[in-house]
mmCIF file of C-alpha atoms in Angstrom:
data_model
loop_
_atom_site.group_PDB
_atom_site.id
_atom_site.type_symbol
_atom_site.label_atom_id
_atom_site.label_comp_id
_atom_site.label_asym_id
_atom_site.label_seq_id
_atom_site.Cartn_x
_atom_site.Cartn_y
_atom_site.Cartn_z
ATOM 1 C CA MET J 1129 75.578 -19.420 -12.189
ATOM 2 C CA ILE J 1130 77.003 -22.275 -9.747
ATOM 3 C CA LYS J 1131 74.581 -25.170 -9.900
ATOM 4 C CA ALA J 1132 73.081 -26.152 -6.726
ATOM 5 C CA GLU J 1133 74.127 -29.179 -4.975
ATOM 6 C CA ASN J 1134 72.330 -32.221 -5.421
ATOM 7 C CA TRP J 1135 70.662 -32.390 -2.414
ATOM 8 C CA ALA J 1136 69.871 -28.903 -2.070
ATOM 9 C CA ARG J 1137 67.488 -28.892 -5.689
ATOM 10 C CA PRO J 1138 63.839 -29.180 -5.671
ATOM 11 C CA LEU J 1139 61.546 -32.067 -6.020
ATOM 12 C CA GLY J 1140 58.765 -31.119 -8.749
ATOM 13 C CA VAL J 1141 55.478 -33.301 -8.744
ATOM 14 C CA PHE J 1142 53.040 -32.647 -11.113
ATOM 15 C CA ASP J 1143 48.741 -33.279 -12.223
ATOM 16 C CA SER J 1144 46.130 -32.361 -14.176
ATOM 17 C CA GLY J 1145 44.749 -30.623 -11.346
ATOM 18 C CA ILE J 1146 44.086 -30.605 -7.583
ATOM 19 C CA GLY J 1147 45.073 -34.286 -7.358
ATOM 20 C CA GLY J 1148 48.387 -34.356 -7.299
ATOM 21 C CA LEU J 1149 47.826 -32.200 -4.432
ATOM 22 C CA THR J 1150 46.893 -35.301 -2.108
ATOM 23 C CA VAL J 1151 50.767 -36.690 -2.889
ATOM 24 C CA ALA J 1152 52.216 -33.059 -2.402
ATOM 25 C CA LYS J 1153 50.697 -33.237 0.569
ATOM 26 C CA ALA J 1154 51.933 -36.628 1.666
ATOM 27 C CA ILE J 1155 55.109 -35.768 0.783
ATOM 28 C CA LYS J 1156 55.180 -32.202 2.997
ATOM 29 C CA ALA J 1157 53.806 -34.544 5.588
ATOM 30 C CA HIS J 1158 56.883 -37.338 5.505
ATOM 31 C CA LEU J 1159 59.907 -35.359 3.638
ATOM 32 C CA PRO J 1160 59.397 -31.894 5.209
ATOM 33 C CA GLU J 1161 62.665 -30.941 4.696
ATOM 34 C CA GLU J 1162 62.514 -30.999 0.829
ATOM 35 C CA GLN J 1163 61.290 -28.036 -1.205
ATOM 36 C CA LEU J 1164 58.525 -28.692 -3.507
ATOM 37 C CA VAL J 1165 57.502 -27.388 -7.195
ATOM 38 C CA TYR J 1166 54.243 -28.562 -8.219
ATOM 39 C CA PHE J 1167 52.632 -27.668 -11.718
ATOM 40 C CA GLY J 1168 48.133 -28.480 -11.674
ATOM 41 C CA ASP J 1169 47.974 -28.889 -15.229
ATOM 42 C CA THR J 1170 44.435 -27.282 -14.807
ATOM 43 C CA ALA J 1171 43.867 -26.071 -18.664
ATOM 44 C CA HIS J 1172 43.788 -29.613 -19.642
ATOM 45 C CA LEU J 1173 42.310 -31.196 -16.643
ATOM 46 C CA PRO J 1174 40.940 -33.970 -16.393
ATOM 47 C CA TYR J 1175 43.621 -36.091 -18.367
ATOM 48 C CA GLY J 1176 41.446 -39.275 -17.708
ATOM 49 C CA ASP J 1177 39.103 -39.002 -21.112
ATOM 50 C CA LYS J 1178 42.491 -37.388 -23.145
ATOM 51 C CA SER J 1179 44.580 -39.591 -25.650
ATOM 52 C CA THR J 1180 47.967 -40.876 -24.684
ATOM 53 C CA ALA J 1181 49.513 -38.643 -27.699
ATOM 54 C CA ALA J 1182 47.775 -35.139 -25.850
ATOM 55 C CA ILE J 1183 48.797 -36.651 -22.335
ATOM 56 C CA GLN J 1184 52.111 -37.340 -23.509
ATOM 57 C CA ALA J 1185 52.567 -33.958 -25.292
ATOM 58 C CA TYR J 1186 51.279 -32.259 -22.067
ATOM 59 C CA SER J 1187 54.034 -34.532 -19.617
ATOM 60 C CA VAL J 1188 56.525 -33.056 -21.608
ATOM 61 C CA LYS J 1189 55.985 -29.318 -21.628
ATOM 62 C CA ILE J 1190 55.517 -29.342 -18.063
ATOM 63 C CA CYS J 1191 59.126 -31.301 -17.720
ATOM 64 C CA ASP J 1192 60.534 -28.821 -19.627
ATOM 65 C CA LEU J 1193 59.469 -25.996 -16.776
ATOM 66 C CA LEU J 1194 60.666 -28.891 -13.884
ATOM 67 C CA ILE J 1195 63.838 -29.087 -15.456
ATOM 68 C CA ARG J 1196 64.526 -25.221 -15.573
ATOM 69 C CA GLN J 1197 63.307 -25.531 -12.183
ATOM 70 C CA ASN J 1198 66.446 -27.844 -11.318
ATOM 71 C CA CYS J 1199 64.381 -30.372 -10.335
ATOM 72 C CA LYS J 1200 66.419 -33.438 -8.618
ATOM 73 C CA ILE J 1201 63.412 -35.977 -9.138
ATOM 74 C CA ILE J 1202 60.146 -35.550 -11.119
ATOM 75 C CA LEU J 1203 57.152 -37.186 -10.013
ATOM 76 C CA ILE J 1204 54.574 -37.896 -11.976
ATOM 77 C CA ALA J 1205 51.241 -37.430 -9.572
ATOM 78 C CA CYS J 1206 48.961 -38.648 -11.759
ATOM 79 C CA ASN J 1207 47.854 -42.266 -12.641
ATOM 80 C CA SER J 1208 46.778 -41.434 -16.542
ATOM 81 C CA ALA J 1209 49.912 -39.835 -17.107
ATOM 82 C CA SER J 1210 52.183 -42.341 -15.318
ATOM 83 C CA ALA J 1211 50.268 -44.660 -17.725
ATOM 84 C CA ALA J 1212 50.583 -42.717 -20.758
ATOM 85 C CA ALA J 1213 53.811 -41.197 -20.248
ATOM 86 C CA TYR J 1214 56.443 -42.379 -17.505
ATOM 87 C CA GLU J 1215 58.512 -44.038 -20.256
ATOM 88 C CA LEU J 1216 58.579 -41.866 -22.886
ATOM 89 C CA VAL J 1217 58.896 -38.737 -19.713
ATOM 90 C CA ARG J 1218 61.895 -40.986 -18.163
ATOM 91 C CA GLU J 1219 63.457 -40.616 -21.661
ATOM 92 C CA TYR J 1220 63.172 -37.092 -22.436
ATOM 93 C CA VAL J 1221 64.105 -35.991 -18.919
ATOM 94 C CA GLY J 1222 67.603 -38.738 -19.288
ATOM 95 C CA SER J 1223 70.069 -37.778 -16.680
ATOM 96 C CA LYS J 1224 68.696 -34.544 -15.952
ATOM 97 C CA ALA J 1225 66.730 -35.640 -13.038
ATOM 98 C CA HIS J 1226 64.784 -39.281 -11.673
ATOM 99 C CA VAL J 1227 61.635 -40.007 -12.732
ATOM 100 C CA LEU J 1228 59.063 -41.509 -10.952
ATOM 101 C CA ASN J 1229 55.677 -42.214 -11.080
ATOM 102 C CA VAL J 1230 53.036 -43.189 -8.912
ATOM 103 C CA ILE J 1231 51.901 -46.605 -10.004
ATOM 104 C CA ASP J 1232 55.027 -48.582 -9.116
ATOM 105 C CA PRO J 1233 54.930 -48.233 -5.774
ATOM 106 C CA VAL J 1234 51.275 -49.261 -5.454
ATOM 107 C CA VAL J 1235 52.106 -52.229 -7.372
ATOM 108 C CA GLN J 1236 54.890 -53.939 -5.076
ATOM 109 C CA TYR J 1237 52.953 -53.130 -2.095
ATOM 110 C CA VAL J 1238 50.178 -55.191 -3.471
ATOM 111 C CA GLY J 1239 52.569 -58.198 -4.651
ATOM 112 C CA GLU J 1240 53.363 -57.775 -0.754
ATOM 113 C CA ARG J 1241 50.606 -57.517 0.786
ATOM 114 C CA PHE J 1242 47.906 -59.077 -1.215
ATOM 115 C CA ALA J 1243 49.668 -61.997 -2.769
ATOM 116 C CA GLY J 1244 46.915 -65.030 -3.791
ATOM 117 C CA LYS J 1245 44.043 -62.840 -3.226
ATOM 118 C CA THR J 1246 41.559 -60.580 -5.370
ATOM 119 C CA VAL J 1247 42.118 -57.010 -5.433
ATOM 120 C CA GLY J 1248 39.660 -54.371 -7.088
ATOM 121 C CA LEU J 1249 41.142 -51.342 -9.014
ATOM 122 C CA ILE J 1250 39.232 -47.910 -9.619
ATOM 123 C CA GLY J 1251 40.560 -45.113 -11.727
ATOM 124 C CA THR J 1252 39.872 -43.086 -15.069
ATOM 125 C CA LYS J 1253 39.191 -44.708 -18.174
ATOM 126 C CA GLN J 1254 42.715 -43.889 -19.298
ATOM 127 C CA THR J 1255 44.122 -46.019 -16.670
ATOM 128 C CA VAL J 1256 41.712 -48.630 -16.767
ATOM 129 C CA ASN J 1257 41.999 -48.923 -20.202
ATOM 130 C CA SER J 1258 45.970 -48.786 -20.518
ATOM 131 C CA ASN J 1259 45.906 -52.115 -18.332
ATOM 132 C CA VAL J 1260 48.972 -50.919 -17.046
ATOM 133 C CA TYR J 1261 48.312 -52.215 -13.619
ATOM 134 C CA LYS J 1262 47.368 -55.416 -14.687
ATOM 135 C CA LYS J 1263 50.466 -56.223 -16.720
ATOM 136 C CA LYS J 1264 52.548 -55.064 -13.608
ATOM 137 C CA ILE J 1265 50.565 -56.840 -11.644
ATOM 138 C CA ASP J 1266 50.755 -59.722 -13.517
ATOM 139 C CA ASP J 1267 54.731 -59.329 -13.410
ATOM 140 C CA LEU J 1268 54.803 -59.865 -10.118
ATOM 141 C CA ASN J 1269 53.581 -63.781 -10.273
ATOM 142 C CA ALA J 1270 52.291 -63.174 -7.095
ATOM 143 C CA GLY J 1271 48.957 -64.605 -8.038
ATOM 144 C CA VAL J 1272 47.088 -61.252 -7.490
ATOM 145 C CA GLN J 1273 43.609 -61.255 -9.412
ATOM 146 C CA LEU J 1274 43.117 -57.606 -10.339
ATOM 147 C CA LYS J 1275 39.614 -56.214 -11.236
ATOM 148 C CA SER J 1276 38.872 -53.049 -12.816
ATOM 149 C CA VAL J 1277 36.465 -50.141 -12.879
ATOM 150 C CA ALA J 1278 36.995 -47.169 -14.966
ATOM 151 C CA THR J 1279 34.914 -44.472 -12.694
ATOM 152 C CA PRO J 1280 35.143 -41.594 -14.668
ATOM 153 C CA LEU J 1281 32.815 -39.181 -13.219
ATOM 154 C CA LEU J 1282 34.907 -38.892 -9.698
ATOM 155 C CA ALA J 1283 37.939 -36.576 -11.131
ATOM 156 C CA PRO J 1284 35.756 -34.194 -12.383
ATOM 157 C CA MET J 1285 33.347 -34.031 -9.512
ATOM 158 C CA ILE J 1286 36.055 -33.914 -7.197
ATOM 159 C CA GLU J 1287 37.447 -31.075 -9.130
ATOM 160 C CA GLU J 1288 34.471 -29.419 -8.817
ATOM 161 C CA GLY J 1289 33.858 -29.561 -4.993
ATOM 162 C CA PHE J 1290 31.596 -32.298 -4.966
ATOM 163 C CA PHE J 1291 33.099 -34.833 -2.249
ATOM 164 C CA ASN J 1292 32.161 -35.746 1.099
ATOM 165 C CA ASN J 1293 28.171 -34.915 0.314
ATOM 166 C CA THR J 1294 25.103 -36.819 -1.146
ATOM 167 C CA ILE J 1295 26.078 -36.364 -4.866
ATOM 168 C CA SER J 1296 29.456 -37.871 -4.195
ATOM 169 C CA GLU J 1297 27.878 -40.461 -2.269
ATOM 170 C CA SER J 1298 25.442 -41.398 -4.485
ATOM 171 C CA VAL J 1299 27.758 -41.831 -7.480
ATOM 172 C CA ILE J 1300 30.801 -43.913 -5.384
ATOM 173 C CA GLN J 1301 28.219 -46.238 -4.135
ATOM 174 C CA THR J 1302 27.099 -46.467 -7.763
ATOM 175 C CA TYR J 1303 30.270 -47.211 -8.618
ATOM 176 C CA LEU J 1304 31.392 -49.104 -5.836
ATOM 177 C CA SER J 1305 28.696 -51.631 -6.291
ATOM 178 C CA ASP J 1306 29.876 -52.805 -9.663
ATOM 179 C CA PRO J 1307 29.636 -56.846 -9.647
ATOM 180 C CA ALA J 1308 32.747 -56.456 -10.995
ATOM 181 C CA LEU J 1309 34.208 -55.516 -7.352
ATOM 182 C CA ALA J 1310 32.486 -58.002 -5.462
ATOM 183 C CA ASN J 1311 34.723 -60.414 -3.471
ATOM 184 C CA ILE J 1312 37.850 -58.326 -3.364
ATOM 185 C CA GLU J 1313 39.998 -57.858 -0.611
ATOM 186 C CA ALA J 1314 41.331 -54.482 -1.007
ATOM 187 C CA LEU J 1315 40.875 -51.614 -3.439
ATOM 188 C CA ILE J 1316 43.225 -49.632 -5.247
ATOM 189 C CA LEU J 1317 42.521 -46.069 -5.555
ATOM 190 C CA GLY J 1318 44.085 -45.465 -9.000
ATOM 191 C CA CYS J 1319 43.814 -41.878 -8.916
ATOM 192 C CA THR J 1320 45.600 -39.269 -7.176
ATOM 193 C CA HIS J 1321 41.959 -37.104 -6.921
ATOM 194 C CA TYR J 1322 40.609 -40.265 -4.975
ATOM 195 C CA PRO J 1323 42.011 -40.246 -1.579
ATOM 196 C CA LEU J 1324 39.953 -36.669 -1.464
ATOM 197 C CA ILE J 1325 37.049 -39.280 -1.393
ATOM 198 C CA LYS J 1326 39.029 -42.176 0.743
ATOM 199 C CA GLU J 1327 36.756 -41.824 3.866
ATOM 200 C CA GLN J 1328 33.368 -42.591 1.838
ATOM 201 C CA ILE J 1329 34.847 -45.576 0.120
ATOM 202 C CA THR J 1330 36.029 -46.771 3.776
ATOM 203 C CA GLU J 1331 32.614 -46.204 4.832
ATOM 204 C CA PHE J 1332 30.991 -48.350 2.031
ATOM 205 C CA TYR J 1333 32.963 -51.361 2.741
ATOM 206 C CA GLN J 1334 32.688 -51.060 6.429
ATOM 207 C CA GLY J 1335 36.005 -52.746 7.229
ATOM 208 C CA ARG J 1336 36.231 -55.469 5.293
ATOM 209 C CA VAL J 1337 38.657 -54.324 2.179
ATOM 210 C CA GLU J 1338 41.946 -52.351 2.615
ATOM 211 C CA VAL J 1339 41.407 -49.083 0.873
ATOM 212 C CA LEU J 1340 45.011 -48.451 -0.784
ATOM 213 C CA ASP J 1341 45.870 -44.760 -0.878
ATOM 214 C CA ALA J 1342 48.702 -44.167 -3.165
ATOM 215 C CA SER J 1343 49.706 -40.826 -1.983
ATOM 216 C CA GLU J 1344 51.293 -42.400 1.499
ATOM 217 C CA LEU J 1345 53.113 -45.288 -0.120
ATOM 218 C CA VAL J 1346 54.361 -42.879 -3.179
ATOM 219 C CA ALA J 1347 55.579 -40.393 -0.793
ATOM 220 C CA ARG J 1348 57.493 -43.137 1.678
ATOM 221 C CA HIS J 1349 58.826 -44.437 -1.832
ATOM 222 C CA LEU J 1350 60.097 -41.219 -2.897
ATOM 223 C CA GLY J 1351 62.066 -41.390 0.763
ATOM 224 C CA LYS J 1352 63.535 -44.152 -0.073
ATOM 225 C CA VAL J 1353 65.033 -43.231 -3.278
ATOM 226 C CA LEU J 1354 66.613 -39.928 -2.089
ATOM 227 C CA ALA J 1355 67.898 -42.012 0.626
ATOM 228 C CA GLU J 1356 69.451 -44.530 -1.761
ATOM 229 C CA THR J 1357 70.590 -41.955 -4.087
ATOM 230 C CA GLY J 1358 72.134 -39.411 -1.246
ATOM 231 C CA ILE J 1359 70.066 -36.606 -2.481
ATOM 232 C CA ALA J 1360 67.643 -36.225 0.547
ATOM 233 C CA SER J 1361 67.777 -32.688 1.089
ATOM 234 C CA GLU J 1362 69.866 -31.148 4.568
ATOM 235 C CA ARG J 1363 68.145 -28.196 5.126
ATOM 236 C CA LEU J 1364 64.998 -26.998 5.712
ATOM 237 C CA PRO J 1365 63.232 -25.288 2.466
ATOM 238 C CA GLY J 1366 61.564 -22.183 1.351
ATOM 239 C CA GLU J 1367 57.654 -22.428 0.359
ATOM 240 C CA PRO J 1368 56.377 -24.775 -1.786
ATOM 241 C CA HIS J 1369 56.162 -23.074 -5.048
ATOM 242 C CA PHE J 1370 53.006 -23.448 -7.343
ATOM 243 C CA TYR J 1371 52.519 -23.398 -11.210
ATOM 244 C CA VAL J 1372 48.945 -23.953 -12.747
ATOM 245 C CA SER J 1373 48.956 -23.909 -16.462
ATOM 246 C CA ASP J 1374 45.006 -22.133 -16.037
ATOM 247 C CA TYR J 1375 44.264 -19.827 -13.373
ATOM 248 C CA THR J 1376 41.098 -21.145 -11.045
ATOM 249 C CA VAL J 1377 39.921 -19.535 -8.007
ATOM 250 C CA SER J 1378 38.595 -23.073 -6.764
ATOM 251 C CA PHE J 1379 42.617 -24.594 -7.377
ATOM 252 C CA GLU J 1380 43.998 -21.869 -5.158
ATOM 253 C CA ALA J 1381 41.371 -22.453 -2.320
ATOM 254 C CA SER J 1382 41.767 -26.235 -2.533
ATOM 255 C CA THR J 1383 45.724 -25.431 -2.355
ATOM 256 C CA GLN J 1384 45.133 -23.532 0.686
ATOM 257 C CA ILE J 1385 43.224 -26.153 2.277
ATOM 258 C CA PHE J 1386 45.415 -29.280 1.141
ATOM 259 C CA PHE J 1387 48.829 -26.713 2.652
ATOM 260 C CA GLN J 1388 47.250 -24.883 5.509
ATOM 261 C CA GLN J 1389 48.729 -21.350 4.605
ATOM 262 C CA LYS J 1390 48.067 -18.896 1.644
ATOM 263 C CA VAL J 1391 49.514 -19.779 -1.349
ATOM 264 C CA HIS J 1392 50.629 -17.767 -4.464
ATOM 265 C CA LEU J 1393 50.046 -19.400 -7.813
ATOM 266 C CA GLU J 1394 51.786 -18.679 -11.129
ATOM 267 C CA HIS J 1395 50.261 -18.728 -14.044
ATOM 268 C CA TYR J 1396 52.827 -20.547 -16.725
ATOM 269 C CA PRO J 1397 50.618 -21.618 -20.321
ATOM 270 C CA LEU J 1398 52.092 -24.416 -21.610
ATOM 271 C CA TRP J 1399 51.889 -23.143 -25.309
ATOM 272 C CA GLU J 1400 53.173 -19.788 -25.515
#
């Protein structure tokens, strides 16, 4: 079999569930010529309350599939997995593909835009407890003070379809009213599910706080990496390909809403 030119190879994107679709949608909008292969690990969602070892095991198995799909880039479109498994995945994948995470582009933006200011972070327990954002932001020496609050109910709430309603309103307000987030000038949405409730979060702050959506920043960063490495696609792609570790009707429905088209989900159990 003749190996595809690097530019013609697809982009691999994975997450525990529908959260990474916010990133995949932004990539499709910014880079419409790129072919997408998406893996939603619906059998193990959410990752935020899993151990580091478990997330690393899932991530490596998913990468096996994405490497077999000949992906030129593997994007870990999940903050919990980016925190727990990025270094391991990068080592595991080696030279077979470029590995990117969703944390670094956000950290870079915060350093450039909010030097000397106070910034908030909401995310899963895994992401917040890992301190990965704090370490990376501190390493910039930009004088950014980071205040973090774990918001473990948000991702499962969104996966169950509870967003833009009174239930989500109540949970969001409770979390954002935490005194730890007082006097922030920006809020990092440290989970790729959270752009789905960005509107409600923005309304809570009434323009006083810039709400940072990683999906846009990650899509722009990905475009730069493709250009710098000379592997940007040179032609229009086929349809995105979606894999799930456990088929669910809700995931299929969410995917169709995100991409405004009928999608086919291919079931790929990780442990068989």
